[in-house]
Each structure stands twice: as C-alpha cells, then as structure tokens.
PDB file of C-alpha atoms in Angstrom:
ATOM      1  CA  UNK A   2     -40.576  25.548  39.680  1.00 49.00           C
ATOM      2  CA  UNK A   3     -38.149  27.131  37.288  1.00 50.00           C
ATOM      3  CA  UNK A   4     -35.345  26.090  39.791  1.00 45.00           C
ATOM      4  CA  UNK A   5     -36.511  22.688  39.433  1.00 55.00           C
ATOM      5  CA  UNK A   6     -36.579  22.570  36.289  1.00 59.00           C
ATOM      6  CA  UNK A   7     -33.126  24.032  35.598  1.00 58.00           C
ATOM      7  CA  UNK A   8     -31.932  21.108  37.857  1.00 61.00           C
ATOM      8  CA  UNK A   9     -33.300  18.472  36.236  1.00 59.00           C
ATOM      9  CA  UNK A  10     -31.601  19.813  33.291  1.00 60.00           C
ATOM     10  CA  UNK A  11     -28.109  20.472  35.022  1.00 56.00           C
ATOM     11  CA  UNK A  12     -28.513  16.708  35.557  1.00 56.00           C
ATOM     12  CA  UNK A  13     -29.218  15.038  32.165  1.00 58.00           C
ATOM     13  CA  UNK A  14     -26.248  17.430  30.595  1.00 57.00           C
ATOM     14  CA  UNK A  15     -24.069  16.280  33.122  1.00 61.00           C
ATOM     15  CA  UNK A  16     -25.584  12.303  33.177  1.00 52.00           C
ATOM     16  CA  UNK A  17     -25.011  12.908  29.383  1.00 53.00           C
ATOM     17  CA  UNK A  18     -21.676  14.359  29.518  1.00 56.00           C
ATOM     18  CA  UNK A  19     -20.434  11.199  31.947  1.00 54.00           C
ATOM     19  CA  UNK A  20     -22.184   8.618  29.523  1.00 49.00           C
ATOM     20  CA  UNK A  21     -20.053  10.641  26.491  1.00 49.00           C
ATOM     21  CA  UNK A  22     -16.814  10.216  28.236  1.00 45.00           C
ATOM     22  CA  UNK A  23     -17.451   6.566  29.431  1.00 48.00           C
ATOM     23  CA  UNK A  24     -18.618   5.702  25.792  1.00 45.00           C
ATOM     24  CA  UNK A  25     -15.045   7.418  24.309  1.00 49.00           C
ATOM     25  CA  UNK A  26     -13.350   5.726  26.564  1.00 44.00           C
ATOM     26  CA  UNK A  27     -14.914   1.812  25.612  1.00 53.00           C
ATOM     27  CA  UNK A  28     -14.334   3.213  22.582  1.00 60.00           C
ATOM     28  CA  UNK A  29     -11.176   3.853  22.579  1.00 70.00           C
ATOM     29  CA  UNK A  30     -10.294   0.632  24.770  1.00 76.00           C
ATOM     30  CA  UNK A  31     -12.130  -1.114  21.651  1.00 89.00           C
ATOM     31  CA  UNK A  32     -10.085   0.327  19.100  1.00 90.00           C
ATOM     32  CA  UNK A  33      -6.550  -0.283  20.864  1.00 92.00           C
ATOM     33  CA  UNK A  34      -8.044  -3.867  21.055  1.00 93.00           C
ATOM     34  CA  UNK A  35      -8.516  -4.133  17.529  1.00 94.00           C
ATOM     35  CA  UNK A  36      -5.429  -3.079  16.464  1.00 94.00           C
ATOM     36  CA  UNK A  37      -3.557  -5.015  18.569  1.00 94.00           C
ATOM     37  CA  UNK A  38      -5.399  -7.797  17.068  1.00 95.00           C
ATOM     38  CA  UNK A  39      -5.128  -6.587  13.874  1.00 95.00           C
ATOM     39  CA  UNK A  40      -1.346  -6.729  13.855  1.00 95.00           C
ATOM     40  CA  UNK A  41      -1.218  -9.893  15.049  1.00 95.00           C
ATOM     41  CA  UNK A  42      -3.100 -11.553  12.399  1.00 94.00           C
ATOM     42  CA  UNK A  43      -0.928  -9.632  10.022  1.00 93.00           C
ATOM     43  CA  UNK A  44       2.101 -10.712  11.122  1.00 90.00           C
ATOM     44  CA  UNK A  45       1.055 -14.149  11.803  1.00 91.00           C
ATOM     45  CA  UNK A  46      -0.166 -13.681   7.662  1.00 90.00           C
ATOM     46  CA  UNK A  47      -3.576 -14.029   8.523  1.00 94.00           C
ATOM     47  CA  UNK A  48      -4.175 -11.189   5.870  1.00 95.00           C
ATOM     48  CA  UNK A  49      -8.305 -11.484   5.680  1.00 96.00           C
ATOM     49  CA  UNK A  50      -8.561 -11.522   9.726  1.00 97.00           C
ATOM     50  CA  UNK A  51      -6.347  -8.771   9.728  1.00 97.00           C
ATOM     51  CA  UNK A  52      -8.365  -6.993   7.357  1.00 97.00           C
ATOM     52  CA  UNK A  53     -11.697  -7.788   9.319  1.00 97.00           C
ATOM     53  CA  UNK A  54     -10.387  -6.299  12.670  1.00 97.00           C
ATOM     54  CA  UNK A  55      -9.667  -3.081  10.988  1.00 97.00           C
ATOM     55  CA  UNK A  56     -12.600  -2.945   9.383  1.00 97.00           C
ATOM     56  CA  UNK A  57     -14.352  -2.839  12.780  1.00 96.00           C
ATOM     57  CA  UNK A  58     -12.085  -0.344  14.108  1.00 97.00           C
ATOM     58  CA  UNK A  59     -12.998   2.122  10.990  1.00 97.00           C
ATOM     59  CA  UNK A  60     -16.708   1.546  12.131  1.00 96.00           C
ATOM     60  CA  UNK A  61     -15.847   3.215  15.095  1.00 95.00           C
ATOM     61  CA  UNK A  62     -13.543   5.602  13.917  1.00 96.00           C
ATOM     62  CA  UNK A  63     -13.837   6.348  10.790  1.00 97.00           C
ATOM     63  CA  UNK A  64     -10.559   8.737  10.316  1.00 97.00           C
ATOM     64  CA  UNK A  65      -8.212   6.367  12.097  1.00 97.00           C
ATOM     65  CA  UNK A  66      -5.032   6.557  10.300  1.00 97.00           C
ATOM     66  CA  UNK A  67      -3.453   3.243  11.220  1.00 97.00           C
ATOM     67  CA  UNK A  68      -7.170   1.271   9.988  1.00 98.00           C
ATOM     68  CA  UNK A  69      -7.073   3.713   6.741  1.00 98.00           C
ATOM     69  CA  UNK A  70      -3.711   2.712   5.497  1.00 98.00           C
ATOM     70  CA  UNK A  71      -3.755  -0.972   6.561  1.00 98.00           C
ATOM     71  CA  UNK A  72      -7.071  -1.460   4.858  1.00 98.00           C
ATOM     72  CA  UNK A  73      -5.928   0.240   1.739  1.00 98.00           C
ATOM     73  CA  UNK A  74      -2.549  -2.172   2.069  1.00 97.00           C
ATOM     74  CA  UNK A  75      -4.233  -5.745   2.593  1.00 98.00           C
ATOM     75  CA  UNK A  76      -6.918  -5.050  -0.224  1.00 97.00           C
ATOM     76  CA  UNK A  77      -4.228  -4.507  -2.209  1.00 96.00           C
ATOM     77  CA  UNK A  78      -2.482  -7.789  -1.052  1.00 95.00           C
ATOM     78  CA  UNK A  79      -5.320  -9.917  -0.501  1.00 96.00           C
ATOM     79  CA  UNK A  80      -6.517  -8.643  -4.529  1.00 95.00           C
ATOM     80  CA  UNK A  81      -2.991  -9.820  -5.508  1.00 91.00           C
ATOM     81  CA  UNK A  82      -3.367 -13.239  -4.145  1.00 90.00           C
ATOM     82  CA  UNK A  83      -6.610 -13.912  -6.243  1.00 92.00           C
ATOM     83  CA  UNK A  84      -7.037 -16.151  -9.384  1.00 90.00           C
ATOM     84  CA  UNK A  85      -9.928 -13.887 -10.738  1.00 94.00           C
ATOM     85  CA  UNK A  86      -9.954 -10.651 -12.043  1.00 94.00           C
ATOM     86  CA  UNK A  87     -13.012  -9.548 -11.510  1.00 94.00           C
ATOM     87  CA  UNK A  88     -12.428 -10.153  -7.987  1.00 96.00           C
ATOM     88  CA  UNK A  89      -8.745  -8.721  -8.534  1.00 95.00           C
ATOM     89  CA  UNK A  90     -10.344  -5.403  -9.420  1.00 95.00           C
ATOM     90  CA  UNK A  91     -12.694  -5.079  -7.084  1.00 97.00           C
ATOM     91  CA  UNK A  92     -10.250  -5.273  -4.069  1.00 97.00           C
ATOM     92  CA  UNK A  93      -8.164  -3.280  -5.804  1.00 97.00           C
ATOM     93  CA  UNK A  94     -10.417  -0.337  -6.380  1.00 97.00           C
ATOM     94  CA  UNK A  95     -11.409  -0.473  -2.517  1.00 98.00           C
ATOM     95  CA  UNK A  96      -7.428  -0.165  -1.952  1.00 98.00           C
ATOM     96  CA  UNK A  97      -7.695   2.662  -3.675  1.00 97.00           C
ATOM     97  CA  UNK A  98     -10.841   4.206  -1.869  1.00 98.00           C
ATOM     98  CA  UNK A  99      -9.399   3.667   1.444  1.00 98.00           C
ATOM     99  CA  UNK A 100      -6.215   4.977   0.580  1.00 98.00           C
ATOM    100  CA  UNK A 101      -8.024   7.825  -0.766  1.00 98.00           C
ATOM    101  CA  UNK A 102      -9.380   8.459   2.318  1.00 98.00           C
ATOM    102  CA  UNK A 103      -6.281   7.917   3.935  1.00 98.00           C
ATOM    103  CA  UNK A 104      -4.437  10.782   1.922  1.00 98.00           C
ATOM    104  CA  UNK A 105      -7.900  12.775   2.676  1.00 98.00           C
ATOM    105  CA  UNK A 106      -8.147  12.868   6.058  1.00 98.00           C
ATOM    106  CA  UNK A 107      -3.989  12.524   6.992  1.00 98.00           C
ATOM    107  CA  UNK A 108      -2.137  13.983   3.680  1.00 98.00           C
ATOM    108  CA  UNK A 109       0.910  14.524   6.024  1.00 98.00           C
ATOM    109  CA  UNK A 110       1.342  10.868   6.803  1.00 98.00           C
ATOM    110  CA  UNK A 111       3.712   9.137   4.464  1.00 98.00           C
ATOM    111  CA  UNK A 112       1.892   5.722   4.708  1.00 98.00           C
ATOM    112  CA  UNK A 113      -1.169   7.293   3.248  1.00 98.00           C
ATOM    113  CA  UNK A 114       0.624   8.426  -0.030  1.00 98.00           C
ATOM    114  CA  UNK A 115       2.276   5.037  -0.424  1.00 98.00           C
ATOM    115  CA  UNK A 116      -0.631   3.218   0.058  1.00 98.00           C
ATOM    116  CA  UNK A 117      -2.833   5.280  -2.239  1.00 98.00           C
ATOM    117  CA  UNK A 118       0.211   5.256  -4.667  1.00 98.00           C
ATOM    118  CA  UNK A 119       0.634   1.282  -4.998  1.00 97.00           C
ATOM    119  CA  UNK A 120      -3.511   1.014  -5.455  1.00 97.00           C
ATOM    120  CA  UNK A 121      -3.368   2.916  -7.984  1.00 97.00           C
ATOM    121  CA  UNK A 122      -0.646   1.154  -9.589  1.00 95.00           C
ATOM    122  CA  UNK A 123      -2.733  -1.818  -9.316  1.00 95.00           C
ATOM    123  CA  UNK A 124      -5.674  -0.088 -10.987  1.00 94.00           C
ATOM    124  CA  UNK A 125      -3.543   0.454 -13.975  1.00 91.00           C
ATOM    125  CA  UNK A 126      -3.386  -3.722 -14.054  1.00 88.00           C
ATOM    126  CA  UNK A 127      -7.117  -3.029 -15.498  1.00 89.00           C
ATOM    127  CA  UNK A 128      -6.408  -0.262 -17.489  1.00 86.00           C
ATOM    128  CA  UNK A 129      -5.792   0.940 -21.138  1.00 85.00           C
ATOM    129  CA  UNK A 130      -2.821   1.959 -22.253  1.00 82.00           C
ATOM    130  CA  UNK A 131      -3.826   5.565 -22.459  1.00 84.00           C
ATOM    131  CA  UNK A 132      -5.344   5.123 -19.065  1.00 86.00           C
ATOM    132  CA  UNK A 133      -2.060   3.727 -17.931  1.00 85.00           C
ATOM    133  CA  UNK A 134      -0.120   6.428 -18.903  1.00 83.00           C
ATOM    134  CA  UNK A 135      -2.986   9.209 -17.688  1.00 88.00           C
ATOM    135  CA  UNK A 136      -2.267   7.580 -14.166  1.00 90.00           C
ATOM    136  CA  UNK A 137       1.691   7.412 -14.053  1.00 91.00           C
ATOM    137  CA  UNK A 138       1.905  10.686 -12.542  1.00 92.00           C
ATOM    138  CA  UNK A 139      -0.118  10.186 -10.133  1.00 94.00           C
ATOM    139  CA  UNK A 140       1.653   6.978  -9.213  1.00 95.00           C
ATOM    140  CA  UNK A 141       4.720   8.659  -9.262  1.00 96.00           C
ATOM    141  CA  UNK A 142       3.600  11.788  -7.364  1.00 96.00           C
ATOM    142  CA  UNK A 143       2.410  10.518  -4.268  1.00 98.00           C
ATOM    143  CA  UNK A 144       5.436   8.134  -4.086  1.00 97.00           C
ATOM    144  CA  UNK A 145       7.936  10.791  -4.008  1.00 97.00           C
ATOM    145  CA  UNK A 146       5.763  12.510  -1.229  1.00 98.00           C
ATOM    146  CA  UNK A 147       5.665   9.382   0.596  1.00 98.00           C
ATOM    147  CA  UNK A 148       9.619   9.571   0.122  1.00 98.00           C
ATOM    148  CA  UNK A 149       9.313  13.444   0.678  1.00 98.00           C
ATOM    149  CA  UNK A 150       7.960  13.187   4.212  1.00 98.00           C
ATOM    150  CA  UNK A 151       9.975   9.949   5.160  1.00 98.00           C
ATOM    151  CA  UNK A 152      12.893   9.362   3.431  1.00 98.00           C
ATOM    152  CA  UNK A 153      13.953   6.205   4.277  1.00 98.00           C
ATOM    153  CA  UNK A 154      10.472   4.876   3.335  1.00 98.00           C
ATOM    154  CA  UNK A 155      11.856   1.350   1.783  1.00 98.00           C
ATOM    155  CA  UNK A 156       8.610   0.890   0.200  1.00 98.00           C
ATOM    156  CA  UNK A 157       8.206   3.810  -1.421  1.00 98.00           C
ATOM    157  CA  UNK A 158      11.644   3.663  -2.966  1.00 98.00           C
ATOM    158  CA  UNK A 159      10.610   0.364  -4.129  1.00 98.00           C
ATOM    159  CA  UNK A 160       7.857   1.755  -6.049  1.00 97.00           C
ATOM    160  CA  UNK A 161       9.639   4.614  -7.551  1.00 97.00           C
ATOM    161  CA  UNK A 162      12.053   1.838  -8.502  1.00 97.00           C
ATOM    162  CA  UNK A 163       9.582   0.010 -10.480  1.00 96.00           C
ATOM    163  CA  UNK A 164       8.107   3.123 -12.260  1.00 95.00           C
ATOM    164  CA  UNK A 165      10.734   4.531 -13.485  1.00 95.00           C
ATOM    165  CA  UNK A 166      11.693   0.935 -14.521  1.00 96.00           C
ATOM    166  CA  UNK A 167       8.228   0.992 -16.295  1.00 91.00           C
ATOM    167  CA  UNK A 168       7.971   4.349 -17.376  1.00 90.00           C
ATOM    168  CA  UNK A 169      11.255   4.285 -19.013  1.00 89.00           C
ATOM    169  CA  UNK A 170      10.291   0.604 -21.201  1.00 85.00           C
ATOM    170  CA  UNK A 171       6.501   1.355 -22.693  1.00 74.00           C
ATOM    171  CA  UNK A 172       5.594  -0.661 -24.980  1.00 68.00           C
ATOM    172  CA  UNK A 173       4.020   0.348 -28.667  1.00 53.00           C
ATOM    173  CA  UNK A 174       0.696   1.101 -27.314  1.00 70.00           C
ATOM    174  CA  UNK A 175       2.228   3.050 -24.484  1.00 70.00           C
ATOM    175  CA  UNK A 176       4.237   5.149 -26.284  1.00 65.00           C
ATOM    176  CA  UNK A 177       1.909   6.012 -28.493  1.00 67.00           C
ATOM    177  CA  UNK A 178      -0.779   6.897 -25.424  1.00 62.00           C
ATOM    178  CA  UNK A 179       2.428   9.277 -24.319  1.00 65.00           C
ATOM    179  CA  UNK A 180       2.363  10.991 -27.695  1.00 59.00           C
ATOM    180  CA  UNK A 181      -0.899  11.784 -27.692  1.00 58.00           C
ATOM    181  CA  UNK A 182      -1.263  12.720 -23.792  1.00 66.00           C
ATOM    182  CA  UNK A 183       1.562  15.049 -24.466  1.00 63.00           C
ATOM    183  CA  UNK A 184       4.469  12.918 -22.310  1.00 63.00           C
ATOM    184  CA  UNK A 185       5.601  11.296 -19.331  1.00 72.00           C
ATOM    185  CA  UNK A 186       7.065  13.015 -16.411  1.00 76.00           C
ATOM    186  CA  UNK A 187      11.359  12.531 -16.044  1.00 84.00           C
ATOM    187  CA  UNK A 188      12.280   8.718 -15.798  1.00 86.00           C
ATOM    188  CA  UNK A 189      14.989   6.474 -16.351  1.00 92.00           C
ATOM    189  CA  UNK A 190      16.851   3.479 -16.102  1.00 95.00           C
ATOM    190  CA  UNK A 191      19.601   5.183 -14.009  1.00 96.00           C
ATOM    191  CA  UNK A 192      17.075   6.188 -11.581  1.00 97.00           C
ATOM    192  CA  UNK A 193      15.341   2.890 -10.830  1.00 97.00           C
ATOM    193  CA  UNK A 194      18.876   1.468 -10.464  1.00 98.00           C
ATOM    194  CA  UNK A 195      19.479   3.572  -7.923  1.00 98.00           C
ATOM    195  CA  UNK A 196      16.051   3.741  -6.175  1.00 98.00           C
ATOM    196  CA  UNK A 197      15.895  -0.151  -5.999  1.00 98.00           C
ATOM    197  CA  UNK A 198      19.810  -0.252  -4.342  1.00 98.00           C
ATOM    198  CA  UNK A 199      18.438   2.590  -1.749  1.00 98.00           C
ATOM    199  CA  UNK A 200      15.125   0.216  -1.072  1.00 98.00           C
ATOM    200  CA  UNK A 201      17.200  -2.536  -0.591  1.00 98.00           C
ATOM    201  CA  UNK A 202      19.908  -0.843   1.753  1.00 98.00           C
ATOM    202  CA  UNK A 203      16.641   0.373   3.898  1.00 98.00           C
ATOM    203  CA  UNK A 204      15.163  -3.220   3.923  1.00 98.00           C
ATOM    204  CA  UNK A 205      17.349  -6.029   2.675  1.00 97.00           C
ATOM    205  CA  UNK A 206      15.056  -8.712   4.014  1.00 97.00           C
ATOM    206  CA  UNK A 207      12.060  -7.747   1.613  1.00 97.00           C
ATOM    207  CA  UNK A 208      11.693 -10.876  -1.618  1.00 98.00           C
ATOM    208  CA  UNK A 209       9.863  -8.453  -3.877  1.00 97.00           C
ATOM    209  CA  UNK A 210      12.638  -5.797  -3.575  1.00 98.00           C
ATOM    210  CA  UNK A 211      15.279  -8.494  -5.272  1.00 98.00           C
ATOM    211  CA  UNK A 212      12.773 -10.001  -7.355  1.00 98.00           C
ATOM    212  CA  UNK A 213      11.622  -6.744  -9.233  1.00 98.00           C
ATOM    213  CA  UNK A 214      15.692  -5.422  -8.923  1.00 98.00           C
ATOM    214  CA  UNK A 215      16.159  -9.148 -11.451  1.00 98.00           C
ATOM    215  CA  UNK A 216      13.618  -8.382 -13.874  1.00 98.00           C
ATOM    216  CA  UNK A 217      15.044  -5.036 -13.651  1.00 97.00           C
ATOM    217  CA  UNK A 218      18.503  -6.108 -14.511  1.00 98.00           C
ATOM    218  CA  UNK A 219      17.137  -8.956 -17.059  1.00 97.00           C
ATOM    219  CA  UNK A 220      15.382  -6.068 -19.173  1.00 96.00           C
ATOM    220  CA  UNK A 221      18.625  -4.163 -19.299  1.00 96.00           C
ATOM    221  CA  UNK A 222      20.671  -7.597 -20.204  1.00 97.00           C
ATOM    222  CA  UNK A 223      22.742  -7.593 -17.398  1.00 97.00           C
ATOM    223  CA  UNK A 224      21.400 -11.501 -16.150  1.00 97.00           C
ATOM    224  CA  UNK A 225      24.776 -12.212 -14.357  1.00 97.00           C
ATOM    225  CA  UNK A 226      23.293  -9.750 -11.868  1.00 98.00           C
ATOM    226  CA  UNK A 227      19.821 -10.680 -12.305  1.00 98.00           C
ATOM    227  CA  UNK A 228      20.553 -13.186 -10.609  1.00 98.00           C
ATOM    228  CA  UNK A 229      22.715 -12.297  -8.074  1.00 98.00           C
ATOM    229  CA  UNK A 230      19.560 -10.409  -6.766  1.00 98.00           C
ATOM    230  CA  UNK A 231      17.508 -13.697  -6.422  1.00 98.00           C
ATOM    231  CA  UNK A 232      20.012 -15.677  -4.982  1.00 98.00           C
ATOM    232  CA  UNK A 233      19.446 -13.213  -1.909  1.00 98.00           C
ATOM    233  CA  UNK A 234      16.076 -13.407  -2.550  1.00 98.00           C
ATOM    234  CA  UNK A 235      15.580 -17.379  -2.525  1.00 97.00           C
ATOM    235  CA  UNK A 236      17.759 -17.116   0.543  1.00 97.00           C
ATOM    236  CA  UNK A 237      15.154 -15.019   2.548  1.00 97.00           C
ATOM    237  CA  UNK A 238      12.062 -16.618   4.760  1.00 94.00           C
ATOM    238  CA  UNK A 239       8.449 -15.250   3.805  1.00 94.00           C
ATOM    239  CA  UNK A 240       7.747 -12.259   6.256  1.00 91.00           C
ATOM    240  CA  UNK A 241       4.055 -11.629   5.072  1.00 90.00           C
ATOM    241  CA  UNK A 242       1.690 -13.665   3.037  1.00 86.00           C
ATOM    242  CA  UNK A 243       2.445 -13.198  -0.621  1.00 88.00           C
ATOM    243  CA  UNK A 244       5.576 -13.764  -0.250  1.00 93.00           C
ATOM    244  CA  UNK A 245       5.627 -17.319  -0.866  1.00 93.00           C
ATOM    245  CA  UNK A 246       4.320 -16.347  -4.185  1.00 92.00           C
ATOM    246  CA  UNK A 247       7.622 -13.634  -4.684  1.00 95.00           C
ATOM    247  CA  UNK A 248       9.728 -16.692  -3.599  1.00 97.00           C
ATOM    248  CA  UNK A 249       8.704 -19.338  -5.937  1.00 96.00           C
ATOM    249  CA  UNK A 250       8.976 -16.781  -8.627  1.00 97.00           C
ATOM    250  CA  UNK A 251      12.334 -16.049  -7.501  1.00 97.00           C
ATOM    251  CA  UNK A 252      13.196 -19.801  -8.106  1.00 97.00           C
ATOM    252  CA  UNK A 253      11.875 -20.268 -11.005  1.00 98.00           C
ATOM    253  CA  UNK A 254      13.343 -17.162 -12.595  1.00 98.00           C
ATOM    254  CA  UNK A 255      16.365 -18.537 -11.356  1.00 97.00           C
ATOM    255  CA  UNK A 256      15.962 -21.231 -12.974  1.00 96.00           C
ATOM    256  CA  UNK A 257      15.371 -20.104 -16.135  1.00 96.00           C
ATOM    257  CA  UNK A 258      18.039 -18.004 -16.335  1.00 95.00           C
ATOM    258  CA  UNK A 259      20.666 -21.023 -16.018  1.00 83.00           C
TER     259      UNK A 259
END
C-alpha cells in the first residue's frame, strides 16, 4: 500500500515537472513572439502597438529586460506626443516606474540607466524649480553610468549633452533653488559641446541630436552654426515616430533664424 502510494506520487511530481517544462517553454515561445512583434511595430512607428506587445510580454515575465526598458522608452515617447498634460504626466511617471524597475532588477544594463535617466528628466517637465534642481543629479548620474557601462551609448551622450546645457543656463528661480539646495554637481558649456559632437559622431542620423546641438549653439550666440546643425537635421528622414515633430521644429527654427 505504501508502495502504491509512493508511486502515485513519483507520478504527479514527474506529470508536474513535464507540465512545468512544457509551460516554460510556450512561455518562452510566447515571449520571443512578442518581441519580435514588438519591434516591428516600433520600427514601423506604431509606438502604442509596440507598447501593448510588451506589455504582454512583462505579464509573463515580469523581469524581462528588453520589455522593462522599451516600456519605460515608449511611455516616455508616446507622453511626448500628447497635447495634455495631465495625460503628459501620467505616461511619464509610468516611464519612470518601469525604468525603475528596469535599473532594479538589471542595474548592469546600460539601457536601464538611460531609460530611467530621460523619465526622470521628463518628470522635471512637472516640477518646481527646487524640485528640478533636487533631481539633476540623479539625471545626470545614471546617464554617465549608462555612458560608464557602454561608452558609445549615443543616447546617453545626448542627454548628458542637454544637461549640462541646462544645468549650466538656470534661470532666476533655478539658481536660487541651487543656493538653497547647496549646488549643482560640475557642468558646463564646454562639456555639452563636446558631449553633443560625440552623440552625433556615434549616431549622425538622429533629428533630435542636431536639433538640441542648434538651440545649444543659439543660447551661446553662435546661430551661423545653429544652423548648420539643422540643415543636417532637415536633411534626415524620420526613423521613429516623434520625429516628424523634431523635423518640423528643425524647419521652423530654421526659419526663424534667417
């Protein structure tokens, strides 16, 4: 009787042992699905399909890097497209969750620290000025890791770029918020010169990398080369959806500047 018993046993561990490893494996036939899918949508700009399929593979997996930092990326993107701000915010502070999560569960993954580093940056949109300047660090910090652990990250040079651009132009109110926070970490204008030119030799097919290098140049007075950068940047085709936004931009800053 006890022999029978242990053999009925024997069986359901090992029935449930074979179910396991057939459910892992539709699993992960599932996920590879999704992904596949997933890029395909983004690169096709279908930025909310995208965003769905990735969604789905999160449900399944809820640590999976590639999902993590892609969801972070189009909430951000998708948030950035929108006319209102409440609905602005609201993607943006899931970018920042999932890239969160992303720097949580794979800290050694450059994507994560970008990601979580530009959603941040976006939080800021919504911010005070004290609050603005309480978050630069953090901005800043996990974009030189992203650089740290890849260093020809284009986008993450793009981003120091623009903070140091930032950082190193505050307003009245920001300046202040820096006095009374006790300061800024190291910026300048030298630096976001350079970090935009190393962006752009990484990626030179990128509109936003030109457009922000302009206004970077038009703050400093220098328009002659302000708009050098957008004629290369009104010569480039829209990889991902935004960027007909960056383009007309680019045009009409053009335009403006004669």
């Amino acid at each position: 009787m006890i022999l029978h018993q242990r053999s009925i046993i024997a069986f359901i561990l090992i029935f449930l042992l074979i179910f396991s490893v057939e459910t892992m494996a539709q699993d992960s036939d599932d996920i590879e699905a999704l992904v596949n899918q997933a890029q395909a949508h983004y690169v096709d700009k279908q930025n909310e399909e995208a965003l769905e399929d990735y969604l789905k593979v999160l449900e399944i997996e809820p640590t999976h890097y590639e999902a993590l930092h892609k969801t972070s990326l189009l909430y951000n993107m998708i948030g950035f497209q929108l006319e209102d701000e409440d609905e602005q915010h609201e993607n943006y502070k899931l970018a920042k969750k999932y890239g969160e999560l992303a720097v949580e569960h794979h800290p050694d993954k450059d994507e994560s620290h970008y990601v979580y580093s530009i959603a941040v940056g976006r939080i800021t949109d919504f911010s005070s000025s004290r609050e603005r300047v309480r978050l630069a660090p953090v901005i800043k910090e996990h974009g030189e890791k992203a650089i740290e652990i890849n260093p020809e990250h284009a986008g993450a040079w793009h981003l120091l770029a623009v903070w140091h651009h930032n950082a190193s132009n505050l307003n009245f109110a920001e300046r202040t918020a820096v006095r009374v926070l006790g300061g800024l970490p190291d910026s300048s204008n030298e630096r976001a010169e350079k970090a935009f030119k190393k962006a752009i030799a990484l990626d030179n097919e990128t509109i936003i990398f030109y457009l922000d290098f302009a206004r970077f140049y038009e703050d400093m007075g220098e328009d002659e080369k302000a708009k050098q950068m957008l004629n290369k940047a009104v010569a480039l085709e829209p990889k991902i959806e935004g960027d007909e936004k960056y383009l007309k931009e680019s045009k009409d800053m053009l335009a403006s500047l004669g």
